[in-house]
PDB file of C-alpha atoms in Angstrom:
ATOM      1  CA  MET A  18      -0.001  -0.149  -0.037  1.00  0.00           C
ATOM      2  CA  THR A  19       1.416   3.496  -0.974  1.00  0.00           C
ATOM      3  CA  ILE A  20       1.345   6.472   1.254  1.00  0.00           C
ATOM      4  CA  GLU A  21      -1.362   7.953  -0.862  1.00  0.00           C
ATOM      5  CA  GLN A  22      -3.491   4.815  -0.445  1.00  0.00           C
ATOM      6  CA  SER A  23      -2.934   4.818   3.300  1.00  0.00           C
ATOM      7  CA  GLN A  24      -3.919   8.270   3.796  1.00  0.00           C
ATOM      8  CA  ASN A  25      -7.123   7.819   1.898  1.00  0.00           C
ATOM      9  CA  THR A  26      -8.003   4.582   3.893  1.00  0.00           C
ATOM     10  CA  ILE A  27      -7.596   6.856   6.981  1.00  0.00           C
ATOM     11  CA  LEU A  28      -9.730   9.735   5.771  1.00  0.00           C
ATOM     12  CA  THR A  29     -12.434   7.384   4.714  1.00  0.00           C
ATOM     13  CA  SER A  30     -12.567   4.809   7.595  1.00  0.00           C
ATOM     14  CA  PRO A  31     -15.323   5.574  10.028  1.00  0.00           C
ATOM     15  CA  LYS A  32     -14.139   6.601  13.287  1.00  0.00           C
ATOM     16  CA  LYS A  33     -14.895   4.276  15.931  1.00  0.00           C
ATOM     17  CA  GLY A  34     -18.015   4.942  18.040  1.00  0.00           C
ATOM     18  CA  ASN A  35     -17.979   5.970  21.556  1.00  0.00           C
ATOM     19  CA  LEU A  36     -20.619   6.030  24.314  1.00  0.00           C
ATOM     20  CA  VAL A  37     -20.779   8.246  27.330  1.00  0.00           C
ATOM     21  CA  CYS A  38     -23.783   8.197  29.741  1.00  0.00           C
ATOM     22  CA  VAL A  39     -23.916  11.266  31.804  1.00  0.00           C
ATOM     23  CA  GLY A  40     -26.076  12.562  34.838  1.00  0.00           C
ATOM     24  CA  THR A  41     -27.683  15.901  34.460  1.00  0.00           C
ATOM     25  CA  GLY A  42     -28.590  16.149  38.323  1.00  0.00           C
ATOM     26  CA  LEU A  43     -32.005  17.113  39.712  1.00  0.00           C
ATOM     27  CA  GLN A  44     -31.875  20.978  39.267  1.00  0.00           C
ATOM     28  CA  LEU A  45     -31.938  22.454  35.613  1.00  0.00           C
ATOM     29  CA  ALA A  46     -28.285  23.111  34.688  1.00  0.00           C
ATOM     30  CA  GLY A  47     -27.180  23.734  38.148  1.00  0.00           C
ATOM     31  CA  GLN A  48     -26.068  20.353  39.249  1.00  0.00           C
ATOM     32  CA  ILE A  49     -24.217  18.951  36.256  1.00  0.00           C
ATOM     33  CA  GLY A  50     -20.509  18.321  36.366  1.00  0.00           C
ATOM     34  CA  ALA A  51     -18.158  20.142  34.162  1.00  0.00           C
ATOM     35  CA  LEU A  52     -17.066  16.958  32.268  1.00  0.00           C
ATOM     36  CA  SER A  53     -20.375  15.802  31.384  1.00  0.00           C
ATOM     37  CA  LEU A  54     -21.324  19.275  30.358  1.00  0.00           C
ATOM     38  CA  SER A  55     -18.482  19.195  27.984  1.00  0.00           C
ATOM     39  CA  TYR A  56     -19.432  15.866  26.564  1.00  0.00           C
ATOM     40  CA  ILE A  57     -22.902  17.119  25.803  1.00  0.00           C
ATOM     41  CA  GLU A  58     -21.542  20.272  24.039  1.00  0.00           C
ATOM     42  CA  HIS A  59     -19.139  18.099  21.986  1.00  0.00           C
ATOM     43  CA  ALA A  60     -21.113  15.186  21.111  1.00  0.00           C
ATOM     44  CA  ASP A  61     -22.391  14.034  17.744  1.00  0.00           C
ATOM     45  CA  VAL A  62     -25.721  13.195  18.964  1.00  0.00           C
ATOM     46  CA  VAL A  63     -27.257  13.341  22.629  1.00  0.00           C
ATOM     47  CA  PHE A  64     -30.067  11.087  23.462  1.00  0.00           C
ATOM     48  CA  SER A  65     -31.897  12.545  26.553  1.00  0.00           C
ATOM     49  CA  LEU A  66     -34.301  11.305  29.041  1.00  0.00           C
ATOM     50  CA  VAL A  67     -35.072  14.108  31.299  1.00  0.00           C
ATOM     51  CA  PRO A  68     -38.466  14.848  33.259  1.00  0.00           C
ATOM     52  CA  ASP A  69     -39.453  18.250  31.736  1.00  0.00           C
ATOM     53  CA  GLY A  70     -39.397  20.502  28.738  1.00  0.00           C
ATOM     54  CA  PHE A  71     -37.376  23.127  30.660  1.00  0.00           C
ATOM     55  CA  CYS A  72     -34.490  20.567  30.641  1.00  0.00           C
ATOM     56  CA  GLU A  73     -35.056  19.304  27.208  1.00  0.00           C
ATOM     57  CA  HIS A  74     -34.783  22.974  25.863  1.00  0.00           C
ATOM     58  CA  TRP A  75     -31.498  23.619  27.988  1.00  0.00           C
ATOM     59  CA  LEU A  76     -29.834  20.431  26.298  1.00  0.00           C
ATOM     60  CA  LYS A  77     -30.939  21.551  22.847  1.00  0.00           C
ATOM     61  CA  SER A  78     -29.306  24.939  23.715  1.00  0.00           C
ATOM     62  CA  LEU A  79     -25.943  23.052  24.157  1.00  0.00           C
ATOM     63  CA  ASN A  80     -26.244  20.674  21.269  1.00  0.00           C
ATOM     64  CA  ALA A  81     -27.653  20.894  17.950  1.00  0.00           C
ATOM     65  CA  ASP A  82     -28.913  16.981  17.870  1.00  0.00           C
ATOM     66  CA  VAL A  83     -30.657  16.147  20.912  1.00  0.00           C
ATOM     67  CA  ARG A  84     -33.178  13.261  20.505  1.00  0.00           C
ATOM     68  CA  SER A  85     -35.634  12.673  23.396  1.00  0.00           C
ATOM     69  CA  LEU A  86     -36.071   8.889  24.598  1.00  0.00           C
ATOM     70  CA  GLN A  87     -39.385   9.611  25.951  1.00  0.00           C
ATOM     71  CA  PRO A  88     -41.569   8.647  22.814  1.00  0.00           C
ATOM     72  CA  TYR A  89     -40.452   5.303  23.524  1.00  0.00           C
ATOM     73  CA  TYR A  90     -42.655   4.900  26.638  1.00  0.00           C
ATOM     74  CA  ALA A  91     -46.113   3.629  26.124  1.00  0.00           C
ATOM     75  CA  GLN A  92     -48.537   6.233  24.624  1.00  0.00           C
ATOM     76  CA  LYS A  93     -52.060   6.973  25.569  1.00  0.00           C
ATOM     77  CA  ASN A  94     -54.052   3.950  25.838  1.00  0.00           C
ATOM     78  CA  GLU A  95     -51.200   1.519  24.950  1.00  0.00           C
ATOM     79  CA  VAL A  96     -49.962  -1.309  27.326  1.00  0.00           C
ATOM     80  CA  LYS A  97     -46.335  -1.938  27.010  1.00  0.00           C
ATOM     81  CA  ASN A  98     -43.961  -3.524  28.791  1.00  0.00           C
ATOM     82  CA  ARG A  99     -41.095  -1.422  29.841  1.00  0.00           C
ATOM     83  CA  ARG A 100     -38.622  -4.128  29.197  1.00  0.00           C
ATOM     84  CA  ASP A 101     -39.482  -3.486  25.341  1.00  0.00           C
ATOM     85  CA  THR A 102     -39.301   0.307  26.052  1.00  0.00           C
ATOM     86  CA  TYR A 103     -35.666  -0.003  27.450  1.00  0.00           C
ATOM     87  CA  ALA A 104     -34.586  -2.256  24.738  1.00  0.00           C
ATOM     88  CA  GLU A 105     -35.747   0.121  21.785  1.00  0.00           C
ATOM     89  CA  MET A 106     -34.186   2.857  23.651  1.00  0.00           C
ATOM     90  CA  VAL A 107     -30.680   1.000  23.892  1.00  0.00           C
ATOM     91  CA  GLY A 108     -31.270   0.086  19.949  1.00  0.00           C
ATOM     92  CA  ALA A 109     -31.647   3.574  19.055  1.00  0.00           C
ATOM     93  CA  ILE A 110     -28.577   4.844  21.181  1.00  0.00           C
ATOM     94  CA  LEU A 111     -26.428   1.762  19.707  1.00  0.00           C
ATOM     95  CA  ASP A 112     -27.393   2.655  16.216  1.00  0.00           C
ATOM     96  CA  GLU A 113     -25.632   5.797  16.180  1.00  0.00           C
ATOM     97  CA  VAL A 114     -22.730   4.430  18.026  1.00  0.00           C
ATOM     98  CA  ARG A 115     -22.197   1.885  15.419  1.00  0.00           C
ATOM     99  CA  LEU A 116     -22.014   4.867  12.986  1.00  0.00           C
ATOM    100  CA  GLY A 117     -18.864   5.896  14.302  1.00  0.00           C
ATOM    101  CA  LYS A 118     -20.326   8.766  16.332  1.00  0.00           C
ATOM    102  CA  LEU A 119     -19.642  10.328  19.911  1.00  0.00           C
ATOM    103  CA  VAL A 120     -23.005   9.465  21.538  1.00  0.00           C
ATOM    104  CA  VAL A 121     -23.993  11.126  24.885  1.00  0.00           C
ATOM    105  CA  CYS A 122     -26.939   9.632  26.865  1.00  0.00           C
ATOM    106  CA  ALA A 123     -28.064  12.561  29.188  1.00  0.00           C
ATOM    107  CA  LEU A 124     -29.963  10.886  32.077  1.00  0.00           C
ATOM    108  CA  TYR A 125     -32.131  12.784  34.683  1.00  0.00           C
ATOM    109  CA  GLY A 126     -30.215  12.706  38.163  1.00  0.00           C
ATOM    110  CA  HIS A 127     -27.568   9.948  38.299  1.00  0.00           C
ATOM    111  CA  PRO A 128     -27.202   7.929  35.152  1.00  0.00           C
ATOM    112  CA  GLY A 129     -26.498   4.509  36.994  1.00  0.00           C
ATOM    113  CA  VAL A 130     -29.087   5.030  40.061  1.00  0.00           C
ATOM    114  CA  PHE A 131     -32.558   3.436  39.479  1.00  0.00           C
ATOM    115  CA  ALA A 132     -31.835   4.063  35.620  1.00  0.00           C
ATOM    116  CA  CYS A 133     -31.187   1.027  33.720  1.00  0.00           C
ATOM    117  CA  VAL A 134     -30.830   2.448  30.344  1.00  0.00           C
ATOM    118  CA  GLY A 135     -27.350   3.633  30.779  1.00  0.00           C
ATOM    119  CA  HIS A 136     -26.186   0.265  32.040  1.00  0.00           C
ATOM    120  CA  LEU A 137     -27.754  -1.551  29.313  1.00  0.00           C
ATOM    121  CA  SER A 138     -26.375   0.453  26.713  1.00  0.00           C
ATOM    122  CA  ILE A 139     -22.961   0.522  28.057  1.00  0.00           C
ATOM    123  CA  LYS A 140     -22.969  -3.310  28.383  1.00  0.00           C
ATOM    124  CA  GLN A 141     -24.277  -3.570  24.754  1.00  0.00           C
ATOM    125  CA  ALA A 142     -21.748  -1.326  23.377  1.00  0.00           C
ATOM    126  CA  ARG A 143     -18.884  -2.869  25.319  1.00  0.00           C
ATOM    127  CA  SER A 144     -19.799  -6.269  24.173  1.00  0.00           C
ATOM    128  CA  GLU A 145     -19.651  -4.964  20.465  1.00  0.00           C
ATOM    129  CA  GLY A 146     -16.148  -3.835  21.100  1.00  0.00           C
ATOM    130  CA  PHE A 147     -17.121   0.074  21.584  1.00  0.00           C
ATOM    131  CA  ASP A 148     -15.626   2.423  24.282  1.00  0.00           C
ATOM    132  CA  ALA A 149     -18.362   3.148  26.715  1.00  0.00           C
ATOM    133  CA  SER A 150     -18.291   4.791  30.165  1.00  0.00           C
ATOM    134  CA  MET A 151     -20.621   6.597  32.696  1.00  0.00           C
ATOM    135  CA  LEU A 152     -20.269   9.651  34.504  1.00  0.00           C
ATOM    136  CA  PRO A 153     -21.958  10.229  37.752  1.00  0.00           C
ATOM    137  CA  GLY A 154     -24.434  12.738  38.466  1.00  0.00           C
ATOM    138  CA  ILE A 155     -26.169  14.330  41.535  1.00  0.00           C
ATOM    139  CA  SER A 156     -29.012  11.858  42.502  1.00  0.00           C
ATOM    140  CA  ALA A 157     -32.193  12.273  44.459  1.00  0.00           C
ATOM    141  CA  GLU A 158     -30.569  10.388  47.355  1.00  0.00           C
ATOM    142  CA  ALA A 159     -27.831  13.188  47.476  1.00  0.00           C
ATOM    143  CA  CYS A 160     -30.380  15.992  47.453  1.00  0.00           C
ATOM    144  CA  LEU A 161     -32.656  14.126  50.075  1.00  0.00           C
ATOM    145  CA  TRP A 162     -29.831  14.020  52.701  1.00  0.00           C
ATOM    146  CA  ALA A 163     -29.222  17.736  52.058  1.00  0.00           C
ATOM    147  CA  ASP A 164     -32.954  18.933  52.019  1.00  0.00           C
ATOM    148  CA  LEU A 165     -33.702  16.978  55.168  1.00  0.00           C
ATOM    149  CA  GLY A 166     -30.472  17.941  57.105  1.00  0.00           C
ATOM    150  CA  ILE A 167     -29.536  14.247  57.889  1.00  0.00           C
ATOM    151  CA  ASP A 168     -25.965  12.676  57.784  1.00  0.00           C
ATOM    152  CA  PRO A 169     -26.545   8.895  57.094  1.00  0.00           C
ATOM    153  CA  GLY A 170     -23.234   8.318  58.537  1.00  0.00           C
ATOM    154  CA  ASN A 171     -24.350   8.915  61.987  1.00  0.00           C
ATOM    155  CA  SER A 172     -26.510   5.695  62.134  1.00  0.00           C
ATOM    156  CA  GLY A 173     -26.323   4.298  58.722  1.00  0.00           C
ATOM    157  CA  HIS A 174     -29.092   3.534  56.189  1.00  0.00           C
ATOM    158  CA  GLN A 175     -30.206   0.743  53.901  1.00  0.00           C
ATOM    159  CA  SER A 176     -31.951   1.438  50.438  1.00  0.00           C
ATOM    160  CA  PHE A 177     -34.448  -0.730  48.347  1.00  0.00           C
ATOM    161  CA  GLU A 178     -36.449  -0.542  45.466  1.00  0.00           C
ATOM    162  CA  ALA A 179     -40.185  -0.536  46.910  1.00  0.00           C
ATOM    163  CA  THR A 180     -41.569  -3.647  45.056  1.00  0.00           C
ATOM    164  CA  GLN A 181     -38.143  -5.548  45.463  1.00  0.00           C
ATOM    165  CA  PHE A 182     -38.358  -4.947  49.228  1.00  0.00           C
ATOM    166  CA  MET A 183     -41.911  -6.404  49.034  1.00  0.00           C
ATOM    167  CA  LEU A 184     -41.203  -9.288  46.922  1.00  0.00           C
ATOM    168  CA  TYR A 185     -38.125 -10.547  48.556  1.00  0.00           C
ATOM    169  CA  ASN A 186     -36.970 -11.299  52.062  1.00  0.00           C
ATOM    170  CA  HIS A 187     -35.119  -8.328  52.676  1.00  0.00           C
ATOM    171  CA  VAL A 188     -34.753  -7.519  56.559  1.00  0.00           C
ATOM    172  CA  PRO A 189     -34.247  -3.853  57.308  1.00  0.00           C
ATOM    173  CA  ASP A 190     -32.284  -2.471  60.529  1.00  0.00           C
ATOM    174  CA  PRO A 191     -34.684  -0.465  62.380  1.00  0.00           C
ATOM    175  CA  THR A 192     -31.778   1.478  63.958  1.00  0.00           C
ATOM    176  CA  THR A 193     -30.816   2.961  60.587  1.00  0.00           C
ATOM    177  CA  HIS A 194     -32.715   5.066  57.823  1.00  0.00           C
ATOM    178  CA  LEU A 195     -34.540   2.924  55.457  1.00  0.00           C
ATOM    179  CA  LEU A 196     -35.171   4.264  51.931  1.00  0.00           C
ATOM    180  CA  LEU A 197     -37.840   2.847  49.735  1.00  0.00           C
ATOM    181  CA  TRP A 198     -37.604   4.008  46.118  1.00  0.00           C
ATOM    182  CA  GLN A 199     -40.198   4.087  43.443  1.00  0.00           C
ATOM    183  CA  ILE A 200     -43.183   3.988  46.315  1.00  0.00           C
ATOM    184  CA  ALA A 201     -45.478   5.193  43.701  1.00  0.00           C
ATOM    185  CA  LEU A 202     -45.041   1.761  42.021  1.00  0.00           C
ATOM    186  CA  ALA A 203     -45.122  -0.611  45.166  1.00  0.00           C
ATOM    187  CA  GLY A 204     -46.178  -3.894  44.525  1.00  0.00           C
ATOM    188  CA  GLU A 205     -46.324  -3.236  40.786  1.00  0.00           C
ATOM    189  CA  HIS A 206     -44.519  -6.270  38.930  1.00  0.00           C
ATOM    190  CA  THR A 207     -45.723  -6.257  35.505  1.00  0.00           C
ATOM    191  CA  LEU A 208     -43.704  -3.389  34.296  1.00  0.00           C
ATOM    192  CA  THR A 209     -46.778  -2.088  32.353  1.00  0.00           C
ATOM    193  CA  GLN A 210     -48.367   0.178  34.923  1.00  0.00           C
ATOM    194  CA  PHE A 211     -47.262   3.413  36.560  1.00  0.00           C
ATOM    195  CA  SER A 212     -48.993   3.559  39.688  1.00  0.00           C
ATOM    196  CA  THR A 213     -49.735   1.422  42.752  1.00  0.00           C
ATOM    197  CA  THR A 214     -52.979   1.026  44.508  1.00  0.00           C
ATOM    198  CA  THR A 215     -54.085   1.718  48.162  1.00  0.00           C
ATOM    199  CA  GLU A 216     -54.511  -2.274  48.528  1.00  0.00           C
ATOM    200  CA  LYS A 217     -50.934  -2.750  47.605  1.00  0.00           C
ATOM    201  CA  LEU A 218     -49.713   0.189  49.953  1.00  0.00           C
ATOM    202  CA  GLN A 219     -51.670  -1.421  52.688  1.00  0.00           C
ATOM    203  CA  ILE A 220     -49.887  -4.747  52.309  1.00  0.00           C
ATOM    204  CA  LEU A 221     -46.592  -2.703  52.293  1.00  0.00           C
ATOM    205  CA  VAL A 222     -47.626  -0.979  55.662  1.00  0.00           C
ATOM    206  CA  GLU A 223     -48.547  -4.352  57.170  1.00  0.00           C
ATOM    207  CA  HIS A 224     -45.100  -5.882  56.091  1.00  0.00           C
ATOM    208  CA  LEU A 225     -43.131  -2.798  57.350  1.00  0.00           C
ATOM    209  CA  ASN A 226     -45.133  -2.906  60.775  1.00  0.00           C
ATOM    210  CA  GLN A 227     -43.072  -6.130  61.789  1.00  0.00           C
ATOM    211  CA  TRP A 228     -40.124  -3.697  62.458  1.00  0.00           C
ATOM    212  CA  TYR A 229     -41.880  -0.416  62.742  1.00  0.00           C
ATOM    213  CA  PRO A 230     -44.863   0.901  64.823  1.00  0.00           C
ATOM    214  CA  LEU A 231     -47.870   2.087  62.922  1.00  0.00           C
ATOM    215  CA  SER A 232     -47.353   5.382  64.868  1.00  0.00           C
ATOM    216  CA  HIS A 233     -43.839   5.756  63.619  1.00  0.00           C
ATOM    217  CA  GLU A 234     -43.345   8.811  61.513  1.00  0.00           C
ATOM    218  CA  ILE A 235     -42.282   8.363  57.931  1.00  0.00           C
ATOM    219  CA  ILE A 236     -41.325  11.209  55.288  1.00  0.00           C
ATOM    220  CA  LEU A 237     -42.282  11.272  51.641  1.00  0.00           C
ATOM    221  CA  TYR A 238     -39.760  13.218  49.807  1.00  0.00           C
ATOM    222  CA  GLU A 239     -39.508  14.702  46.287  1.00  0.00           C
ATOM    223  CA  ALA A 240     -36.363  16.580  45.302  1.00  0.00           C
ATOM    224  CA  ALA A 241     -36.942  19.923  43.421  1.00  0.00           C
ATOM    225  CA  ASN A 242     -36.529  19.768  39.579  1.00  0.00           C
ATOM    226  CA  LEU A 243     -36.116  23.401  38.935  1.00  0.00           C
ATOM    227  CA  PRO A 244     -34.350  26.262  40.840  1.00  0.00           C
ATOM    228  CA  PHE A 245     -37.304  27.973  41.915  1.00  0.00           C
ATOM    229  CA  GLN A 246     -39.011  25.013  43.222  1.00  0.00           C
ATOM    230  CA  LEU A 247     -38.772  23.762  46.828  1.00  0.00           C
ATOM    231  CA  PRO A 248     -38.546  20.210  47.832  1.00  0.00           C
ATOM    232  CA  VAL A 249     -41.658  18.337  48.726  1.00  0.00           C
ATOM    233  CA  ILE A 250     -41.189  17.069  52.303  1.00  0.00           C
ATOM    234  CA  GLU A 251     -44.321  15.526  53.835  1.00  0.00           C
ATOM    235  CA  ARG A 252     -44.259  13.825  57.232  1.00  0.00           C
ATOM    236  CA  MET A 253     -46.924  11.243  58.309  1.00  0.00           C
ATOM    237  CA  THR A 254     -47.319   8.184  60.470  1.00  0.00           C
ATOM    238  CA  LEU A 255     -46.943   4.917  58.811  1.00  0.00           C
ATOM    239  CA  SER A 256     -50.436   3.924  59.289  1.00  0.00           C
ATOM    240  CA  THR A 257     -51.398   6.797  56.783  1.00  0.00           C
ATOM    241  CA  LEU A 258     -49.211   5.783  54.150  1.00  0.00           C
ATOM    242  CA  PRO A 259     -51.837   4.088  51.709  1.00  0.00           C
ATOM    243  CA  ASP A 260     -54.084   7.270  51.553  1.00  0.00           C
ATOM    244  CA  ALA A 261     -50.934   9.393  50.645  1.00  0.00           C
ATOM    245  CA  LYS A 262     -50.595  11.328  47.290  1.00  0.00           C
ATOM    246  CA  LEU A 263     -47.707   9.784  45.374  1.00  0.00           C
ATOM    247  CA  THR A 264     -45.990  10.836  42.349  1.00  0.00           C
ATOM    248  CA  MET A 265     -43.463   9.007  39.939  1.00  0.00           C
ATOM    249  CA  ILE A 266     -40.610  10.864  41.776  1.00  0.00           C
ATOM    250  CA  SER A 267     -41.966  10.116  45.659  1.00  0.00           C
ATOM    251  CA  THR A 268     -39.301   8.627  47.825  1.00  0.00           C
ATOM    252  CA  LEU A 269     -40.118   7.108  51.328  1.00  0.00           C
ATOM    253  CA  LEU A 270     -37.694   7.861  54.143  1.00  0.00           C
ATOM    254  CA  ILE A 271     -38.314   5.593  57.204  1.00  0.00           C
ATOM    255  CA  PRO A 272     -36.143   7.195  60.055  1.00  0.00           C
ATOM    256  CA  PRO A 273     -34.677   4.849  62.793  1.00  0.00           C
ATOM    257  CA  ALA A 274     -37.402   3.557  65.254  1.00  0.00           C
ATOM    258  CA  SER A 275     -34.847   2.193  67.761  1.00  0.00           C
ATOM    259  CA  LYS A 276     -31.459   3.061  69.075  1.00  0.00           C
ATOM    260  CA  MET A 277     -28.359   1.220  68.137  1.00  0.00           C
ATOM    261  CA  THR A 278     -26.784  -1.085  70.862  1.00  0.00           C
ATOM    262  CA  LEU A 279     -23.175  -1.607  71.248  1.00  0.00           C
ATOM    263  CA  ASN A 280     -21.750  -5.213  70.221  1.00  0.00           C
ATOM    264  CA  GLU A 281     -20.155  -6.218  73.573  1.00  0.00           C
ATOM    265  CA  GLU A 282     -18.303  -9.141  72.273  1.00  0.00           C
ATOM    266  CA  VAL A 283     -16.532  -7.038  69.746  1.00  0.00           C
ATOM    267  CA  LEU A 284     -15.940  -4.426  72.201  1.00  0.00           C
ATOM    268  CA  ALA A 285     -14.218  -6.888  74.462  1.00  0.00           C
ATOM    269  CA  LYS A 286     -11.916  -8.024  71.636  1.00  0.00           C
ATOM    270  CA  LEU A 287     -10.796  -4.749  71.011  1.00  0.00           C
ATOM    271  CA  GLY A 288     -10.299  -3.691  74.416  1.00  0.00           C
ATOM    272  CA  ILE A 289     -12.966  -0.953  74.237  1.00  0.00           C
ATOM    273  CA  THR A 290     -15.543  -0.088  76.920  1.00  0.00           C
ATOM    274  CA  ALA A 291     -18.874   1.786  76.680  1.00  0.00           C
ATOM    275  CA  LEU A 292     -17.355   4.598  78.125  1.00  0.00           C
ATOM    276  CA  ASP A 293     -14.796   4.843  75.270  1.00  0.00           C
ATOM    277  CA  ILE A 294     -17.405   5.351  72.782  1.00  0.00           C
ATOM    278  CA  GLY A 295     -19.038   8.173  74.599  1.00  0.00           C
TER     279      GLY A 295
END
């Protein structure tokens, strides 16, 4: 091959595709990392999955080719399994990666927390030999601790998706904070519905009552999406949860119901007394 032929091959060969999944944070434009912002600005195509038109418009101000993934969800009066929706989203993303483009998938909050599209797309891209990576974003959990003024390091915390918590033998520690995500879908296992029922929430309450009294205070939380909004922080008793007004971004926080106790056996092995702990 001559030098001229080699140069022509380089010029005509498609560049190798690359996928980067980034998080936009919770509040419009204010919670995104500098590196994620740069990828959005320089991408050949940006796929977006964000909660409102404000965020979509902001992304379009950064890149001329922004494509929303929202239309892949079931449309009005359509019953569609979300597994099919996610597969179609991944297919659309990978089609552009295969064309040799730098593709960015901009996802609300953190792109890898309760958001399977990023993980599925990265896994598929890597299996086909493409470079794929994820950059973190500010999640709803990060906002929750800040808005409620709680340091989860003081007593620890556990975190479960609400339906998974109901269907599997998870055992919460009532001395820690318990987070139940997607509470508005509690008990919904078909992946075709976008709401739970009062009856299913009552089953959850009865399940939680093994560890928490019905009079125990719980908190429904929703992070603010826009800078001029305030977070939703609604306190109630566990017994009243079935009647609560829930949205798709509602998160349930159950504060500790009992105090931590010292592990005397480990203290003895360490040569520590209760007085040393303070």
